[in-house]
PDB file of C-alpha atoms in Angstrom:
ATOM      1  CA  MET A   1      -4.402  14.388   9.455  1.00  0.00           C
ATOM      2  CA  SER A   2      -4.692  10.738  10.297  1.00  0.00           C
ATOM      3  CA  ARG A   3      -5.746   7.702   8.327  1.00  0.00           C
ATOM      4  CA  PRO A   4      -9.258   6.359   8.815  1.00  0.00           C
ATOM      5  CA  ASP A   5      -9.642   3.408  11.203  1.00  0.00           C
ATOM      6  CA  ASN A   6     -11.687   1.462   8.643  1.00  0.00           C
ATOM      7  CA  TYR A   7     -11.362   1.425   4.865  1.00  0.00           C
ATOM      8  CA  TYR A   8     -10.832  -0.489   1.649  1.00  0.00           C
ATOM      9  CA  MET A   9      -8.386   0.678  -1.011  1.00  0.00           C
ATOM     10  CA  ALA A  10      -7.365  -0.753  -4.394  1.00  0.00           C
ATOM     11  CA  VAL A  11      -4.119   0.189  -6.148  1.00  0.00           C
ATOM     12  CA  THR A  12      -2.272  -0.629  -9.336  1.00  0.00           C
ATOM     13  CA  THR A  13       1.533  -0.660  -9.253  1.00  0.00           C
ATOM     14  CA  GLU A  14       3.652  -0.702 -12.385  1.00  0.00           C
ATOM     15  CA  THR A  15       7.296  -1.611 -11.853  1.00  0.00           C
ATOM     16  CA  PHE A  16       9.710  -0.835 -14.681  1.00  0.00           C
ATOM     17  CA  PHE A  17      12.778  -2.839 -15.722  1.00  0.00           C
ATOM     18  CA  ASN A  18      15.344  -2.469 -18.508  1.00  0.00           C
ATOM     19  CA  SER A  19      13.379  -4.901 -20.666  1.00  0.00           C
ATOM     20  CA  GLY A  20       9.853  -3.732 -19.827  1.00  0.00           C
ATOM     21  CA  SER A  21       7.507  -3.615 -16.870  1.00  0.00           C
ATOM     22  CA  TYR A  22       4.928  -5.595 -14.947  1.00  0.00           C
ATOM     23  CA  ILE A  23       1.710  -4.520 -13.292  1.00  0.00           C
ATOM     24  CA  ALA A  24       0.525  -5.747  -9.889  1.00  0.00           C
ATOM     25  CA  GLU A  25      -3.031  -5.203  -8.703  1.00  0.00           C
ATOM     26  CA  GLY A  26      -3.389  -4.791  -4.951  1.00  0.00           C
ATOM     27  CA  GLU A  27      -6.193  -4.470  -2.445  1.00  0.00           C
ATOM     28  CA  LEU A  28      -6.062  -3.346   1.169  1.00  0.00           C
ATOM     29  CA  TRP A  29      -8.678  -3.716   3.880  1.00  0.00           C
ATOM     30  CA  VAL A  30      -8.246  -2.057   7.278  1.00  0.00           C
ATOM     31  CA  SER A  31     -10.434  -2.547  10.337  1.00  0.00           C
ATOM     32  CA  GLY A  32      -8.908  -1.053  13.473  1.00  0.00           C
ATOM     33  CA  HIS A  33      -5.714  -3.016  14.181  1.00  0.00           C
ATOM     34  CA  LEU A  34      -6.408  -5.600  11.467  1.00  0.00           C
ATOM     35  CA  SER A  35      -5.110  -5.186   7.913  1.00  0.00           C
ATOM     36  CA  ARG A  36      -5.234  -7.440   4.888  1.00  0.00           C
ATOM     37  CA  VAL A  37      -3.397  -7.173   1.610  1.00  0.00           C
ATOM     38  CA  ARG A  38      -4.234  -9.131  -1.529  1.00  0.00           C
ATOM     39  CA  VAL A  39      -1.728  -8.770  -4.383  1.00  0.00           C
ATOM     40  CA  THR A  40      -1.651 -10.359  -7.810  1.00  0.00           C
ATOM     41  CA  GLN A  41       1.887 -11.664  -8.363  1.00  0.00           C
ATOM     42  CA  PRO A  42       3.695 -11.428 -11.746  1.00  0.00           C
ATOM     43  CA  ASP A  43       2.953 -15.147 -12.329  1.00  0.00           C
ATOM     44  CA  GLY A  44      -0.785 -14.537 -11.771  1.00  0.00           C
ATOM     45  CA  ASP A  45      -0.976 -16.190  -8.345  1.00  0.00           C
ATOM     46  CA  ILE A  46      -2.508 -14.117  -5.570  1.00  0.00           C
ATOM     47  CA  LYS A  47      -0.661 -13.445  -2.318  1.00  0.00           C
ATOM     48  CA  ASN A  48      -2.760 -12.775   0.794  1.00  0.00           C
ATOM     49  CA  VAL A  49      -1.363 -11.270   3.990  1.00  0.00           C
ATOM     50  CA  ILE A  50      -3.283 -10.494   7.182  1.00  0.00           C
ATOM     51  CA  PHE A  51      -1.550  -8.337   9.785  1.00  0.00           C
ATOM     52  CA  THR A  52      -2.548  -8.186  13.463  1.00  0.00           C
ATOM     53  CA  GLN A  53      -0.634  -6.428  16.219  1.00  0.00           C
ATOM     54  CA  ASN A  54       1.209  -9.684  17.001  1.00  0.00           C
ATOM     55  CA  ASP A  55       0.963 -12.005  13.990  1.00  0.00           C
ATOM     56  CA  VAL A  56       1.188 -12.068  10.211  1.00  0.00           C
ATOM     57  CA  PHE A  57      -0.688 -14.737   8.213  1.00  0.00           C
ATOM     58  CA  VAL A  58       0.466 -15.394   4.633  1.00  0.00           C
ATOM     59  CA  TRP A  59      -1.002 -17.671   1.957  1.00  0.00           C
ATOM     60  CA  TYR A  60      -1.329 -17.918  -1.803  1.00  0.00           C
ATOM     61  CA  ASP A  61      -4.605 -18.705  -3.557  1.00  0.00           C
ATOM     62  CA  SER A  62      -2.891 -21.539  -5.455  1.00  0.00           C
ATOM     63  CA  THR A  63      -2.287 -23.571  -2.287  1.00  0.00           C
ATOM     64  CA  ASN A  64      -4.255 -21.962   0.569  1.00  0.00           C
ATOM     65  CA  ASP A  65      -1.496 -23.186   2.948  1.00  0.00           C
ATOM     66  CA  VAL A  66      -1.254 -20.533   5.679  1.00  0.00           C
ATOM     67  CA  VAL A  67       2.105 -19.665   7.227  1.00  0.00           C
ATOM     68  CA  THR A  68       2.107 -17.617  10.439  1.00  0.00           C
ATOM     69  CA  PHE A  69       4.901 -15.276  11.512  1.00  0.00           C
ATOM     70  CA  SER A  70       5.388 -12.912  14.418  1.00  0.00           C
ATOM     71  CA  ALA A  71       4.728  -9.304  13.473  1.00  0.00           C
ATOM     72  CA  GLY A  72       7.964  -7.620  12.525  1.00  0.00           C
ATOM     73  CA  GLU A  73       9.517  -5.063  10.258  1.00  0.00           C
ATOM     74  CA  VAL A  74       7.300  -5.533   7.185  1.00  0.00           C
ATOM     75  CA  THR A  75       4.078  -3.549   7.178  1.00  0.00           C
ATOM     76  CA  VAL A  76       0.904  -3.612   5.146  1.00  0.00           C
ATOM     77  CA  ASP A  77       2.137  -0.465   3.366  1.00  0.00           C
ATOM     78  CA  ASP A  78       5.386  -2.231   2.392  1.00  0.00           C
ATOM     79  CA  GLU A  79       3.427  -5.082   0.793  1.00  0.00           C
ATOM     80  CA  LEU A  80       1.666  -2.629  -1.538  1.00  0.00           C
ATOM     81  CA  PHE A  81       4.653  -0.308  -2.081  1.00  0.00           C
ATOM     82  CA  LEU A  82       2.688   2.504  -0.440  1.00  0.00           C
ATOM     83  CA  TYR A  83       4.280   5.696   0.726  1.00  0.00           C
ATOM     84  CA  THR A  84       2.002   7.337   3.264  1.00  0.00           C
ATOM     85  CA  TYR A  85       1.374  10.680   4.886  1.00  0.00           C
ATOM     86  CA  GLU A  86       3.089   9.340   8.014  1.00  0.00           C
ATOM     87  CA  ASP A  87       6.169   8.424   5.951  1.00  0.00           C
ATOM     88  CA  ILE A  88       6.401  12.012   4.711  1.00  0.00           C
ATOM     89  CA  LEU A  89       6.169  13.373   8.264  1.00  0.00           C
ATOM     90  CA  ASP A  90       9.017  11.052   9.326  1.00  0.00           C
ATOM     91  CA  LYS A  91      11.424  12.545   6.744  1.00  0.00           C
ATOM     92  CA  SER A  92      13.930  15.268   7.507  1.00  0.00           C
ATOM     93  CA  LEU A  93      13.439  18.645   5.863  1.00  0.00           C
ATOM     94  CA  ALA A  94      16.613  18.006   3.865  1.00  0.00           C
ATOM     95  CA  GLU A  95      14.932  15.032   2.141  1.00  0.00           C
ATOM     96  CA  ILE A  96      11.795  17.005   1.177  1.00  0.00           C
ATOM     97  CA  THR A  97      12.712  19.094  -1.876  1.00  0.00           C
ATOM     98  CA  ASP A  98       9.214  20.287  -2.789  1.00  0.00           C
ATOM     99  CA  ALA A  99       5.760  20.210  -1.216  1.00  0.00           C
ATOM    100  CA  GLY A 100       2.392  21.831  -1.620  1.00  0.00           C
ATOM    101  CA  TYR A 101      -1.186  21.375  -2.692  1.00  0.00           C
ATOM    102  CA  GLY A 102      -2.289  20.064  -6.065  1.00  0.00           C
ATOM    103  CA  GLU A 103      -4.445  17.529  -7.846  1.00  0.00           C
ATOM    104  CA  SER A 104      -3.753  13.984  -8.888  1.00  0.00           C
ATOM    105  CA  ASP A 105      -6.310  11.923 -10.747  1.00  0.00           C
ATOM    106  CA  GLU A 106      -8.864  14.710 -10.083  1.00  0.00           C
ATOM    107  CA  ILE A 107      -8.426  14.387  -6.293  1.00  0.00           C
ATOM    108  CA  SER A 108      -7.272  17.326  -4.150  1.00  0.00           C
ATOM    109  CA  CYS A 109      -3.968  16.357  -2.590  1.00  0.00           C
ATOM    110  CA  ILE A 110      -0.987  17.333  -0.555  1.00  0.00           C
ATOM    111  CA  TYR A 111       2.122  16.396  -2.491  1.00  0.00           C
ATOM    112  CA  ALA A 112       5.738  16.038  -1.499  1.00  0.00           C
ATOM    113  CA  LYS A 113       8.877  15.309  -3.472  1.00  0.00           C
ATOM    114  CA  LEU A 114      11.417  13.318  -1.491  1.00  0.00           C
ATOM    115  CA  VAL A 115      15.032  12.726  -2.483  1.00  0.00           C
ATOM    116  CA  ASN A 116      17.336  10.086  -1.036  1.00  0.00           C
ATOM    117  CA  ASN A 117      20.649   9.748  -2.902  1.00  0.00           C
ATOM    118  CA  ASP A 118      19.668   9.139  -6.568  1.00  0.00           C
ATOM    119  CA  MET A 119      16.090   8.061  -5.721  1.00  0.00           C
ATOM    120  CA  GLU A 120      13.290  10.604  -6.051  1.00  0.00           C
ATOM    121  CA  THR A 121       9.761   9.844  -4.862  1.00  0.00           C
ATOM    122  CA  CYS A 122       6.742  12.063  -5.501  1.00  0.00           C
ATOM    123  CA  VAL A 123       3.797  11.293  -3.234  1.00  0.00           C
ATOM    124  CA  TRP A 124       0.251  12.638  -3.574  1.00  0.00           C
ATOM    125  CA  VAL A 125      -2.006  12.106  -0.528  1.00  0.00           C
ATOM    126  CA  SER A 126      -5.719  12.946  -0.501  1.00  0.00           C
ATOM    127  CA  VAL A 127      -6.641  15.905   1.704  1.00  0.00           C
ATOM    128  CA  THR A 128     -10.014  14.246   2.334  1.00  0.00           C
ATOM    129  CA  ASP A 129      -8.969  10.825   3.642  1.00  0.00           C
ATOM    130  CA  PRO A 130      -5.102  11.130   3.950  1.00  0.00           C
ATOM    131  CA  LEU A 131      -4.590   7.941   1.934  1.00  0.00           C
ATOM    132  CA  PRO A 132      -2.091   7.843  -0.930  1.00  0.00           C
ATOM    133  CA  VAL A 133      -3.478   8.672  -4.378  1.00  0.00           C
ATOM    134  CA  ARG A 134      -0.324   8.401  -6.504  1.00  0.00           C
ATOM    135  CA  ILE A 135       3.328   7.536  -5.858  1.00  0.00           C
ATOM    136  CA  GLU A 136       5.982   7.931  -8.551  1.00  0.00           C
ATOM    137  CA  THR A 137       9.579   6.821  -8.043  1.00  0.00           C
ATOM    138  CA  THR A 138      12.612   7.438 -10.229  1.00  0.00           C
ATOM    139  CA  GLU A 139      16.130   6.132  -9.694  1.00  0.00           C
ATOM    140  CA  GLY A 140      18.987   7.935 -11.407  1.00  0.00           C
ATOM    141  CA  GLY A 141      16.426   9.931 -13.383  1.00  0.00           C
ATOM    142  CA  ILE A 142      14.773   6.760 -14.764  1.00  0.00           C
ATOM    143  CA  ARG A 143      11.192   5.919 -13.833  1.00  0.00           C
ATOM    144  CA  SER A 144      11.176   2.778 -11.665  1.00  0.00           C
ATOM    145  CA  GLN A 145       7.658   2.523 -10.209  1.00  0.00           C
ATOM    146  CA  ILE A 146       4.216   4.143 -10.270  1.00  0.00           C
ATOM    147  CA  THR A 147       1.431   3.268  -7.827  1.00  0.00           C
ATOM    148  CA  VAL A 148      -2.049   4.678  -8.429  1.00  0.00           C
ATOM    149  CA  ARG A 149      -5.078   4.362  -6.173  1.00  0.00           C
ATOM    150  CA  THR A 150      -7.985   3.030  -8.220  1.00  0.00           C
ATOM    151  CA  ASP A 151     -10.697   2.801  -5.547  1.00  0.00           C
ATOM    152  CA  VAL A 152     -11.356   3.685  -1.922  1.00  0.00           C
ATOM    153  CA  VAL A 153     -14.319   2.967   0.374  1.00  0.00           C
ATOM    154  CA  LEU A 154     -14.357   4.565   3.813  1.00  0.00           C
ATOM    155  CA  SER A 155     -16.297   2.048   5.887  1.00  0.00           C
ATOM    156  CA  ASP A 156     -15.718  -1.020   8.043  1.00  0.00           C
ATOM    157  CA  PRO A 157     -15.008  -3.935   5.693  1.00  0.00           C
ATOM    158  CA  GLY A 158     -16.485  -6.503   8.111  1.00  0.00           C
ATOM    159  CA  ALA A 159     -14.997  -9.917   8.953  1.00  0.00           C
ATOM    160  CA  GLU A 160     -14.853 -11.463   5.459  1.00  0.00           C
ATOM    161  CA  PRO A 161     -11.466  -9.998   4.427  1.00  0.00           C
ATOM    162  CA  PHE A 162      -9.947 -11.282   7.678  1.00  0.00           C
ATOM    163  CA  THR A 163     -11.028 -14.899   7.213  1.00  0.00           C
ATOM    164  CA  LEU A 164      -8.368 -17.559   6.592  1.00  0.00           C
ATOM    165  CA  PRO A 165      -8.902 -20.275   3.928  1.00  0.00           C
ATOM    166  CA  ASP A 166     -10.069 -22.753   6.616  1.00  0.00           C
ATOM    167  CA  GLY A 167     -12.844 -20.360   7.735  1.00  0.00           C
ATOM    168  CA  THR A 168     -11.091 -19.036  10.858  1.00  0.00           C
ATOM    169  CA  VAL A 169     -11.798 -15.338  11.396  1.00  0.00           C
ATOM    170  CA  VAL A 170      -8.635 -13.541  12.533  1.00  0.00           C
ATOM    171  CA  GLN A 171      -9.117 -11.258  15.549  1.00  0.00           C
ATOM    172  CA  SER A 172      -6.982  -8.240  16.392  1.00  0.00           C
TER     173      SER A 172
END
């Protein structure tokens, strides 16, 4: 299984705290080596991040001031709190406490339950497009985060998602 080279995916992530929770809406566009994330922040502002093989471009809708960094440790999946099929394959067998086939949100999936100290993560990945469908995390037995895929389109998203506020189209 490998992820498609081109796709769009929308997710909703709910993060839980002692006093409540907040919901972040996220979108992801992928075209070959280009990726873009658009995430609604808790204050309502929207964070945009474009990843190339060498650079990362970050801006918020409230200012449209673009900051450029060298590509590094943070990935597009990290920005959306995504746990992927590749992440599961990278785990040791000792960390995978359960795995199999099942359904999540009426989508046929491979699922895996991963444990690291007191953190448990259950990941459902579509068998059709190997993109995450649902990710549930608990810490110390208390639910801490749920990410649910709300939409996916398996096609090239074109240049529009990879255009900076000044009209520059980012190339891979």
